[in-house]
Coordinates of C-alpha atoms and ligand atoms in Angstrom, one line a residue:
M17 CA 254.5 210.3 -5.2
V18 CA 254.7 208.3 -8.3
A19 CA 251.8 205.7 -8.7
K20 CA 253.4 201.9 -9.0
V21 CA 251.4 200.0 -11.4
I22 CA 252.0 195.7 -13.0
P23 CA 252.9 196.6 -16.4
V24 CA 250.7 195.3 -18.9
P25 CA 252.1 193.8 -22.6
A26 CA 251.0 195.3 -25.6
F27 CA 247.4 194.5 -26.9
D28 CA 244.3 194.6 -30.0
L29 CA 240.9 195.9 -27.2
V30 CA 238.1 195.2 -29.6
L31 CA 235.8 197.0 -28.7
F32 CA 232.3 195.8 -30.1
G33 CA 230.1 198.5 -29.7
A34 CA 232.1 201.5 -30.2
T35 CA 229.7 204.5 -31.2
G36 CA 227.3 203.9 -27.1
D37 CA 227.3 205.0 -24.7
L38 CA 229.0 203.7 -22.9
A39 CA 231.5 203.0 -24.7
Q40 CA 231.8 206.6 -25.6
R41 CA 231.7 208.0 -22.0
K42 CA 233.3 205.3 -19.7
I43 CA 235.4 202.9 -21.8
F44 CA 237.5 205.6 -24.1
P45 CA 237.7 208.6 -21.7
A46 CA 239.7 204.9 -18.7
L47 CA 241.6 203.4 -21.8
F48 CA 242.8 207.8 -22.6
K49 CA 243.8 208.3 -19.0
R50 CA 245.5 204.7 -18.7
F51 CA 246.9 206.2 -21.5
V52 CA 248.2 209.3 -19.9
A53 CA 249.8 207.1 -17.2
G54 CA 251.9 204.8 -19.7
Q55 CA 250.3 201.9 -19.1
M56 CA 249.4 201.5 -22.5
P57 CA 252.3 199.7 -24.6
Q58 CA 253.6 201.5 -27.4
G59 CA 252.3 199.4 -30.3
S60 CA 249.0 198.8 -28.5
Q61 CA 246.1 198.7 -30.4
I62 CA 242.0 199.8 -29.3
I63 CA 239.8 198.4 -32.6
G64 CA 235.7 200.1 -32.1
A65 CA 234.0 197.8 -34.4
A66 CA 229.7 198.4 -34.6
R67 CA 226.7 199.2 -37.4
S68 CA 228.1 202.0 -38.3
N69 CA 229.4 202.8 -41.1
V70 CA 232.5 205.5 -40.7
T71 CA 235.4 205.5 -41.4
S72 CA 238.8 205.1 -39.0
E73 CA 239.8 208.4 -39.4
E74 CA 235.9 209.7 -39.3
F75 CA 235.3 207.5 -35.8
Q76 CA 238.9 208.8 -34.5
Q77 CA 237.2 211.9 -34.9
T78 CA 233.6 210.7 -32.5
V79 CA 235.7 209.4 -29.9
A80 CA 237.7 212.5 -30.0
K81 CA 235.0 214.6 -29.4
S82 CA 233.0 212.2 -26.5
L83 CA 236.9 212.9 -24.1
K84 CA 236.2 216.2 -24.6
E85 CA 233.2 216.0 -23.8
F86 CA 233.3 213.4 -20.4
L87 CA 237.1 214.5 -19.9
G88 CA 236.7 218.6 -20.3
K89 CA 238.1 220.7 -23.2
N90 CA 241.8 221.3 -21.8
V91 CA 242.0 217.4 -22.7
E92 CA 243.3 218.5 -26.1
K93 CA 246.0 220.0 -24.8
K94 CA 248.3 216.7 -23.7
D95 CA 250.8 216.4 -24.7
E96 CA 249.5 212.3 -25.6
F97 CA 245.9 213.3 -27.4
N98 CA 247.1 212.9 -30.7
Q99 CA 249.4 209.4 -29.9
F100 CA 246.2 207.9 -28.5
I101 CA 243.7 208.5 -31.6
E102 CA 245.5 207.7 -33.7
C103 CA 245.7 204.0 -31.6
I104 CA 241.9 203.7 -32.4
Q105 CA 241.3 202.1 -35.8
Y106 CA 237.5 201.2 -37.1
A107 CA 235.9 198.7 -38.1
A108 CA 231.8 198.1 -39.7
V109 CA 230.3 194.9 -38.4
D110 CA 227.2 194.0 -37.6
A111 CA 227.0 191.0 -35.6
F112 CA 224.5 189.7 -37.8
S113 CA 225.7 189.5 -40.4
D114 CA 229.0 189.0 -42.2
K115 CA 230.2 191.8 -43.8
G116 CA 233.0 193.5 -41.6
W117 CA 234.7 190.5 -40.3
D118 CA 237.3 189.8 -41.7
K119 CA 238.3 194.1 -41.8
L120 CA 238.4 193.5 -38.1
K121 CA 240.7 190.4 -38.8
S122 CA 243.3 192.1 -40.6
F123 CA 243.8 194.4 -37.6
V124 CA 243.9 192.2 -34.8
R125 CA 248.5 190.8 -34.7
E126 CA 250.1 187.2 -33.5
D127 CA 251.9 188.0 -30.8
T128 CA 249.3 189.9 -29.4
V129 CA 247.3 189.8 -25.7
R130 CA 243.7 190.4 -28.3
A131 CA 240.7 191.5 -26.3
F132 CA 237.7 191.9 -26.8
Y133 CA 235.3 194.0 -24.9
L134 CA 231.3 193.7 -25.6
S135 CA 230.0 197.1 -24.6
V136 CA 226.4 195.9 -26.1
A137 CA 223.1 194.0 -25.1
P138 CA 223.3 190.8 -23.7
S139 CA 220.9 189.8 -27.0
I140 CA 223.5 189.8 -29.3
F141 CA 226.9 188.3 -26.7
G142 CA 226.2 184.4 -28.4
E143 CA 225.8 186.2 -31.5
I144 CA 230.2 188.4 -31.8
A145 CA 231.2 185.4 -29.7
A146 CA 230.8 182.9 -32.2
R147 CA 231.7 185.2 -34.8
L148 CA 235.0 185.3 -33.1
K149 CA 235.5 182.0 -32.4
K150 CA 233.6 181.1 -35.9
T151 CA 236.3 184.1 -38.6
G152 CA 239.9 183.0 -36.1
I153 CA 240.0 186.3 -35.0
A154 CA 239.4 184.8 -31.3
T155 CA 242.4 182.9 -30.0
D156 CA 242.7 180.1 -26.7
E157 CA 244.5 183.2 -25.2
S158 CA 242.5 185.9 -26.3
R159 CA 240.1 187.4 -23.5
I160 CA 236.5 187.9 -24.1
V161 CA 234.7 191.3 -22.0
V162 CA 230.9 191.3 -21.1
E163 CA 229.3 194.2 -19.9
K164 CA 225.7 194.1 -17.0
P165 CA 223.3 192.9 -17.1
F166 CA 223.9 189.4 -16.9
G167 CA 220.5 187.4 -17.6
T168 CA 218.0 188.8 -16.3
D169 CA 217.5 185.6 -14.2
L170 CA 218.7 181.9 -13.7
E171 CA 217.6 180.6 -17.0
T172 CA 218.4 183.4 -18.9
A173 CA 222.2 183.1 -17.1
E174 CA 222.5 180.0 -17.5
T175 CA 221.2 180.5 -21.5
L176 CA 224.3 183.5 -21.7
N177 CA 227.5 181.0 -20.3
A178 CA 226.2 178.5 -22.9
Q179 CA 226.6 181.0 -25.5
L180 CA 230.0 181.9 -24.5
R181 CA 231.3 179.1 -22.9
A182 CA 230.5 177.5 -27.0
S183 CA 233.4 180.1 -28.1
F184 CA 235.2 180.2 -24.9
E185 CA 236.2 178.8 -22.1
E186 CA 236.0 179.8 -18.5
K187 CA 239.0 181.7 -17.9
Q188 CA 238.5 183.5 -21.3
I189 CA 235.8 185.1 -19.8
Y190 CA 235.8 188.2 -17.5
R191 CA 231.9 189.7 -16.7
I192 CA 231.6 193.2 -15.6
D193 CA 230.3 194.6 -12.1
H194 CA 231.8 197.8 -12.1
Y195 CA 231.6 198.2 -8.6
L196 CA 234.6 195.5 -8.4
G197 CA 236.6 197.6 -10.2
K198 CA 236.7 200.7 -7.6
E199 CA 239.7 201.9 -5.3
T200 CA 237.6 201.0 -1.7
V201 CA 236.4 197.1 -2.7
Q202 CA 239.6 195.9 -3.3
N203 CA 240.2 198.1 -0.6
L204 CA 238.3 196.1 1.7
M205 CA 240.1 192.9 1.1
A206 CA 244.1 194.3 1.5
L207 CA 242.2 195.6 5.5
R208 CA 240.1 192.8 6.2
F209 CA 243.6 189.8 5.3
A210 CA 246.7 192.5 5.4
N211 CA 245.8 193.7 8.8
A212 CA 245.8 191.9 12.3
L213 CA 244.0 194.2 14.0
F214 CA 239.8 193.5 11.6
E215 CA 239.8 190.4 11.6
P216 CA 239.7 188.4 14.7
L217 CA 236.6 190.9 15.5
W218 CA 234.9 189.7 12.2
N219 CA 232.2 187.8 12.8
N220 CA 228.7 188.1 14.7
K221 CA 230.5 187.5 18.7
H222 CA 232.1 191.1 17.5
I223 CA 229.8 192.9 14.9
D224 CA 225.8 193.1 16.0
H225 CA 224.8 193.9 11.8
V226 CA 225.9 195.2 8.5
Q227 CA 224.0 198.3 6.4
I228 CA 225.2 197.6 3.6
T229 CA 224.4 200.9 1.0
V230 CA 223.0 201.7 -2.8
A231 CA 221.2 204.7 -2.6
E232 CA 221.0 207.7 -6.0
D233 CA 220.1 211.3 -5.8
I234 CA 218.3 210.5 -9.6
G235 CA 215.3 209.5 -10.6
V236 CA 214.1 207.4 -13.6
A237 CA 213.7 210.2 -16.0
G238 CA 214.6 208.8 -19.8
R239 CA 214.6 205.6 -19.4
G240 CA 212.0 203.9 -17.1
G241 CA 210.7 201.6 -20.2
Y242 CA 213.0 199.5 -19.9
Y243 CA 214.0 200.2 -15.8
D244 CA 210.6 199.2 -15.3
K245 CA 211.5 195.2 -16.0
S246 CA 213.7 195.5 -13.8
G247 CA 213.7 197.2 -10.7
A248 CA 216.4 198.3 -8.2
I249 CA 216.5 193.8 -7.6
R250 CA 216.8 193.0 -10.1
D251 CA 219.8 196.1 -11.8
M252 CA 221.8 196.1 -8.1
V253 CA 221.0 193.7 -5.5
Q254 CA 221.2 191.5 -7.8
N255 CA 225.4 192.6 -9.3
H256 CA 226.0 195.1 -6.8
L257 CA 225.3 194.6 -3.6
M258 CA 226.2 191.4 -4.0
Q259 CA 228.9 191.5 -4.7
L260 CA 229.6 194.0 -1.3
L261 CA 227.8 191.3 0.9
C262 CA 230.5 188.3 0.0
L263 CA 233.3 190.5 -0.5
T264 CA 232.7 192.2 4.1
A265 CA 231.4 188.1 4.1
M266 CA 234.1 185.8 2.8
E267 CA 236.1 183.6 4.7
P268 CA 240.2 185.0 3.9
P269 CA 240.5 182.9 1.2
S270 CA 244.4 180.5 1.1
Q271 CA 245.5 183.1 -1.1
F272 CA 244.5 186.6 -3.7
S273 CA 244.2 184.8 -6.9
S274 CA 241.6 185.6 -9.4
D275 CA 239.2 181.1 -8.4
A276 CA 241.0 181.3 -4.7
V277 CA 238.4 184.9 -4.0
R278 CA 235.8 183.8 -6.5
D279 CA 235.7 180.1 -4.7
E280 CA 235.2 182.1 -0.9
K281 CA 232.1 184.5 -2.9
L282 CA 230.3 181.5 -3.9
K283 CA 230.0 180.4 -0.7
V284 CA 229.2 183.0 0.6
I285 CA 226.1 182.8 -1.8
R286 CA 225.8 180.1 -1.8
A287 CA 225.1 180.2 2.3
L288 CA 222.5 183.1 1.7
K289 CA 219.1 181.5 3.8
P290 CA 216.2 182.2 1.4
V291 CA 214.1 185.4 2.9
K292 CA 211.0 185.6 4.1
E293 CA 208.1 189.0 2.5
D294 CA 208.3 190.2 5.5
N295 CA 212.0 190.7 5.6
I296 CA 211.9 192.7 2.6
V297 CA 210.2 196.3 1.9
R298 CA 209.6 197.6 -2.4
G299 CA 209.4 201.2 -2.5
Q300 CA 207.9 203.4 -5.4
Y301 CA 209.3 207.4 -5.7
R302 CA 207.1 209.8 -4.7
A303 CA 206.3 213.2 -7.0
S304 CA 208.0 216.7 -5.7
A305 CA 207.8 219.7 -6.5
N306 CA 209.9 219.9 -9.4
D307 CA 209.7 215.8 -10.5
Q308 CA 207.4 213.5 -11.5
S309 CA 206.6 210.3 -9.4
Y310 CA 207.9 206.8 -10.5
I311 CA 205.0 206.6 -12.1
E312 CA 204.9 208.7 -13.9
H313 CA 207.8 208.3 -15.3
S314 CA 207.8 204.5 -15.9
E315 CA 205.0 205.2 -18.6
N316 CA 204.0 202.3 -16.5
P317 CA 200.1 203.5 -14.0
N318 CA 199.7 200.8 -12.4
S319 CA 204.0 199.0 -12.4
R320 CA 204.5 197.8 -8.8
T321 CA 208.1 197.8 -9.9
D322 CA 211.0 198.9 -7.2
S323 CA 212.2 202.4 -7.5
Y324 CA 213.6 201.4 -3.6
V325 CA 214.3 197.7 -2.3
A326 CA 215.4 197.4 1.6
M327 CA 215.7 194.4 2.6
K328 CA 217.2 192.1 6.1
V329 CA 219.5 188.3 4.6
D330 CA 221.1 186.1 7.4
V331 CA 224.4 184.3 6.2
A332 CA 224.1 180.8 8.0
N333 CA 227.3 179.7 8.3
W334 CA 229.1 179.9 11.6
R335 CA 231.2 182.8 11.2
W336 CA 227.3 185.5 10.8
A337 CA 224.2 182.6 12.5
G338 CA 223.2 185.9 14.0
T339 CA 224.4 188.9 12.5
P340 CA 222.0 190.2 10.1
F341 CA 222.9 191.8 7.2
Y342 CA 220.7 195.1 5.8
L343 CA 221.3 196.2 2.1
R344 CA 219.1 198.5 0.7
T345 CA 219.2 201.2 -1.9
G346 CA 217.4 203.0 -4.2
K347 CA 216.5 205.9 -6.7
K348 CA 216.0 209.6 -5.7
L349 CA 217.2 209.2 -2.2
R350 CA 218.3 212.4 -0.6
E351 CA 222.4 212.0 -2.0
R352 CA 224.0 209.4 -4.2
V353 CA 226.0 207.6 -1.5
S354 CA 227.3 204.3 -1.3
E355 CA 228.9 202.4 1.3
I356 CA 228.7 199.6 3.0
A357 CA 228.6 200.3 7.2
V358 CA 229.6 196.9 10.3
M359 CA 228.9 197.7 13.0
F360 CA 230.2 196.3 16.2
K361 CA 228.9 195.8 19.8
N362 CA 229.2 197.3 22.6
P363 CA 231.2 196.6 25.0
P364 CA 230.8 193.8 27.0
H365 CA 230.5 195.9 30.4
S366 CA 230.6 199.4 30.1
I367 CA 231.9 201.3 33.6
F368 CA 230.7 204.7 32.3
S369 CA 227.4 202.8 32.8
D370 CA 225.9 206.8 34.7
M371 CA 226.6 208.8 30.6
E372 CA 225.2 208.8 28.3
Y373 CA 226.9 205.9 26.2
H374 CA 224.6 204.1 23.1
E375 CA 226.9 203.9 20.1
G376 CA 229.6 201.5 19.1
N377 CA 232.1 201.7 16.7
A378 CA 230.9 201.1 13.1
L379 CA 234.0 201.3 10.4
I380 CA 232.2 203.3 7.5
I381 CA 234.2 201.1 3.8
R382 CA 232.4 204.6 1.6
L383 CA 232.8 203.4 -1.8
Q384 CA 231.1 206.9 -3.5
P385 CA 231.4 209.7 -3.2
D386 CA 234.9 210.6 -1.3
E387 CA 236.3 206.7 -1.8
G388 CA 237.6 206.5 1.7
I389 CA 237.4 204.3 5.7
T390 CA 236.8 205.5 8.8
L391 CA 236.4 203.7 12.4
W392 CA 233.3 205.8 14.0
T393 CA 235.9 205.6 17.6
T394 CA 234.7 206.5 21.2
I395 CA 237.1 209.1 23.2
K396 CA 236.4 211.0 26.8
D397 CA 235.2 213.9 24.7
P398 CA 238.0 216.7 25.8
G399 CA 238.4 219.4 28.2
P400 CA 238.0 220.3 31.9
G401 CA 234.2 218.8 32.1
G402 CA 234.0 215.4 33.3
M403 CA 234.4 212.1 32.4
R404 CA 232.1 212.0 29.4
L405 CA 232.2 210.3 26.1
K406 CA 231.3 210.8 22.6
Q407 CA 232.3 209.0 19.5
V408 CA 234.6 210.8 16.1
P409 CA 235.8 209.4 13.1
L410 CA 238.8 208.5 12.4
D411 CA 239.4 208.8 8.7
M412 CA 241.1 207.8 6.0
S413 CA 240.3 209.5 2.2
F414 CA 242.6 208.1 0.0
A415 CA 242.1 211.1 -2.3
E416 CA 243.7 213.3 0.9
T417 CA 246.1 210.3 2.3
L418 CA 247.5 209.6 -1.6
E419 CA 247.9 212.8 -3.2
D420 CA 247.5 210.9 -6.1
E421 CA 245.1 210.8 -8.5
T422 CA 245.3 206.7 -9.1
A423 CA 244.6 206.1 -5.5
V424 CA 240.5 207.3 -6.8
A425 CA 241.3 205.7 -10.6
D426 CA 237.7 205.2 -12.3
A427 CA 236.8 201.3 -11.8
Y428 CA 237.4 200.8 -16.0
E429 CA 240.7 201.3 -16.0
R430 CA 240.9 198.7 -13.7
L431 CA 239.9 196.7 -14.4
I432 CA 240.8 197.3 -18.0
M433 CA 244.0 197.1 -17.6
D434 CA 243.7 193.7 -15.3
V435 CA 241.3 192.2 -17.9
I436 CA 245.5 193.5 -20.5
R437 CA 246.8 191.3 -17.8
G438 CA 245.2 187.9 -17.6
D439 CA 243.3 188.8 -13.6
Q440 CA 240.0 187.4 -13.1
T441 CA 239.6 188.7 -9.5
L442 CA 237.4 191.1 -10.1
F443 CA 235.3 189.6 -12.4
M444 CA 232.1 187.1 -11.7
R445 CA 232.0 184.2 -12.4
G446 CA 229.7 181.8 -13.9
D447 CA 228.9 179.8 -11.4
E448 CA 229.2 182.4 -9.2
V449 CA 226.4 184.2 -11.7
E450 CA 224.2 181.5 -11.4
A451 CA 224.2 180.7 -8.4
A452 CA 222.9 184.4 -7.4
W453 CA 219.7 184.1 -9.6
A454 CA 218.9 181.3 -8.0
W455 CA 219.4 182.8 -4.6
I456 CA 217.0 186.1 -6.4
D457 CA 214.6 184.8 -8.3
P458 CA 212.7 183.3 -5.1
I459 CA 212.2 186.2 -3.4
I460 CA 211.2 188.1 -7.2
L461 CA 208.8 184.8 -7.4
Q462 CA 207.5 186.0 -4.2
W463 CA 206.7 189.4 -5.2
E464 CA 205.2 188.6 -8.4
N465 CA 203.1 186.7 -7.4
S466 CA 201.2 188.5 -4.3
T467 CA 199.7 191.7 -4.8
A468 CA 201.2 194.3 -2.4
R469 CA 201.5 197.7 -4.3
P470 CA 205.0 199.5 -3.7
A471 CA 205.6 201.8 -0.5
Q472 CA 206.0 205.4 -1.7
Y473 CA 208.6 207.6 -0.4
D474 CA 210.1 211.0 -0.7
A475 CA 211.3 211.7 -3.7
G476 CA 215.9 213.5 -1.4
G477 CA 214.5 211.6 1.3
S478 CA 215.7 208.0 2.3
G479 CA 213.1 205.6 1.1
P480 CA 210.1 204.6 2.9
E481 CA 208.9 204.3 7.0
D482 CA 208.4 200.4 6.5
A483 CA 212.0 200.4 6.0
L484 CA 212.6 202.7 9.3
M485 CA 210.6 199.8 10.5
L486 CA 211.9 197.1 8.5
M487 CA 215.9 197.7 11.4
H488 CA 213.8 199.1 13.9
K489 CA 211.9 196.1 14.7
D490 CA 215.6 194.3 15.3
G491 CA 216.4 197.4 17.7
R492 CA 218.9 199.1 15.3
K493 CA 218.8 201.9 13.2
W494 CA 219.7 202.9 9.3
R495 CA 222.5 205.3 9.4
P496 CA 221.6 208.4 8.1
I497 CA 221.5 208.7 3.6
G498 CA 224.0 212.3 3.2
E499 CA 223.7 213.9 6.1
Ligands
NAP517 P1 224.1 202.1 -26.7 O1 224.6 203.4 -26.5 O2 222.4 201.5 -27.5 O3 225.1 201.4 -27.9 C1 224.7 200.0 -28.0 C2 226.1 199.8 -28.7 O4 225.9 198.5 -30.2 C3 226.0 201.1 -30.6 O5 227.8 201.4 -30.5 C4 225.8 200.4 -31.9 O6 225.9 200.1 -31.8 C5 226.2 198.4 -31.0 N1 224.9 197.5 -31.8 C6 223.8 197.2 -32.0 N2 223.9 196.1 -32.4 C7 224.5 196.0 -32.7 C8 224.5 194.5 -34.0 N3 223.5 193.9 -34.4 N4 226.4 194.3 -34.0 C9 226.8 194.9 -34.2 N5 226.8 196.3 -33.3 C10 225.4 196.5 -32.4 O7 224.2 201.0 -25.5 P2 225.6 200.6 -24.1 O8 224.0 202.2 -23.4 O9 226.7 201.9 -24.5 O10 225.3 199.7 -23.4 C11 226.3 198.5 -23.8 C12 225.9 197.6 -23.1 O11 226.2 197.9 -21.0 C13 224.6 196.9 -22.4 O12 224.4 196.2 -22.4 C14 224.6 198.1 -20.9 O13 223.1 197.0 -20.5 C15 225.7 197.8 -20.5 N6 225.8 199.5 -20.0 C16 226.1 199.7 -19.7 C17 226.2 201.3 -18.3 C18 225.8 202.7 -19.4 O14 226.1 203.9 -18.5 N7 225.1 203.3 -20.4 C19 226.1 200.8 -17.8 C20 226.5 199.5 -17.5 C21 226.1 198.6 -18.4 P3 225.7 200.9 -33.9 O15 223.7 201.4 -34.2 O16 227.1 201.5 -34.3 O17 225.5 199.2 -34.8

């Protein structure tokens, strides 16, 4: 099957932080894959920018090496490899100095879409944005893309927004949350709004609760110092989990346009009730036979930072009143799993009352691993053994179903192409990010004002016992992680 793609115009993509980890590990490989897919039109350029004083030729060799490292050695044998490398230029610029910006300006062309991707620390977003404007490299049509984290609280997010808006209009700003670039996330919208089947059931009358899980199997070794200032709530809940919650809970937008979708997501955030401390569980992983504990990784013996968090969230509106959303995310859990589980109520009356019949239907939207959707359905257990019921999965794995590598394309591929198309639907709007922080800040503050310690949990497990209790006290249970 040949993938149909919405074409993009020729572009100049200026990648700040081009020598950095994210650029080399994710962004260049994503661009190369789009190039191979024929989606980077002739005449497009990628212009790397960072302080390192290297020539374009030297920088091309750096990218070539990274592509081999992250996409496999055979990548070099592809016909497109050298053609792609030749599309790359490099300008040495420092966010804090005037040097190098003329050279950068000489690379960009009139009548070509200009996008500036800031894969750098947020502390220099403002400087770079201001220089792009001052030098005239940025035009009123240019786009600017910024990486996470977008602030560490409401105040810092407001400052970043003000810095960017001093040089760019909101319609030019693309705040990345790579979760929104996942195939399944967009499929959630297609599933809900392009089918008549689910939407009539998508409410508190039929859905008992929703579980959103983002579990990682790795710890924070090697970056414990950085992580310890952040923690799971800032690092994962404020952005990825809240975005998944919004897409699950939002009302149907009147059209699939960036502002219509983001207006509906914003309404969900504004409908979130404050979360009381007894509906939150924070945890830190213990040492295991072959690895150290969170405390050791963070090199902070007194750390109260959460490497795990679970919380019960209420969306206070007509659709969701009484149907809670349970969110959990953590490091060093059994497996790397991200999913949204929509747990339906049992039928109002069971004619099979004398039989084992406990589980309702569940719609599982898997983001990783193996993106896809599973609908757990109750059927008769086949065979002549009498009328017995059992739950079976109706499974749709995108990789299998669509038989096409674009089905599981990396989120960055999709998001960068959307920037070039000028489509902001899968990017966070400034007011949305601020509303998310306005809801999260009091949750962080109430923890900072307490003296409680995070619950300890075993590495390779499902999280702290207290998190199980969060569900049990409501007569519910978490779906197993990775079983
Ligand atoms: P990194 O490896 O430290 O790279 C930072 C880049 O910024 C380097 O290319 C550096 O190059 C450049 N730079 C630093 N100071 C500069 C200055 N004054 N002027 C111009 N360029 C400057 O960081 P990273 O891991 O790639 O992360 C980049 C951004 O993406 C951060 O905001 C991070 O939070 C975010 N992010 C990263 C990941 C990831 O997996 N790495 C994931 C999600 C989000 P020179 O030293 O040559 O100037």
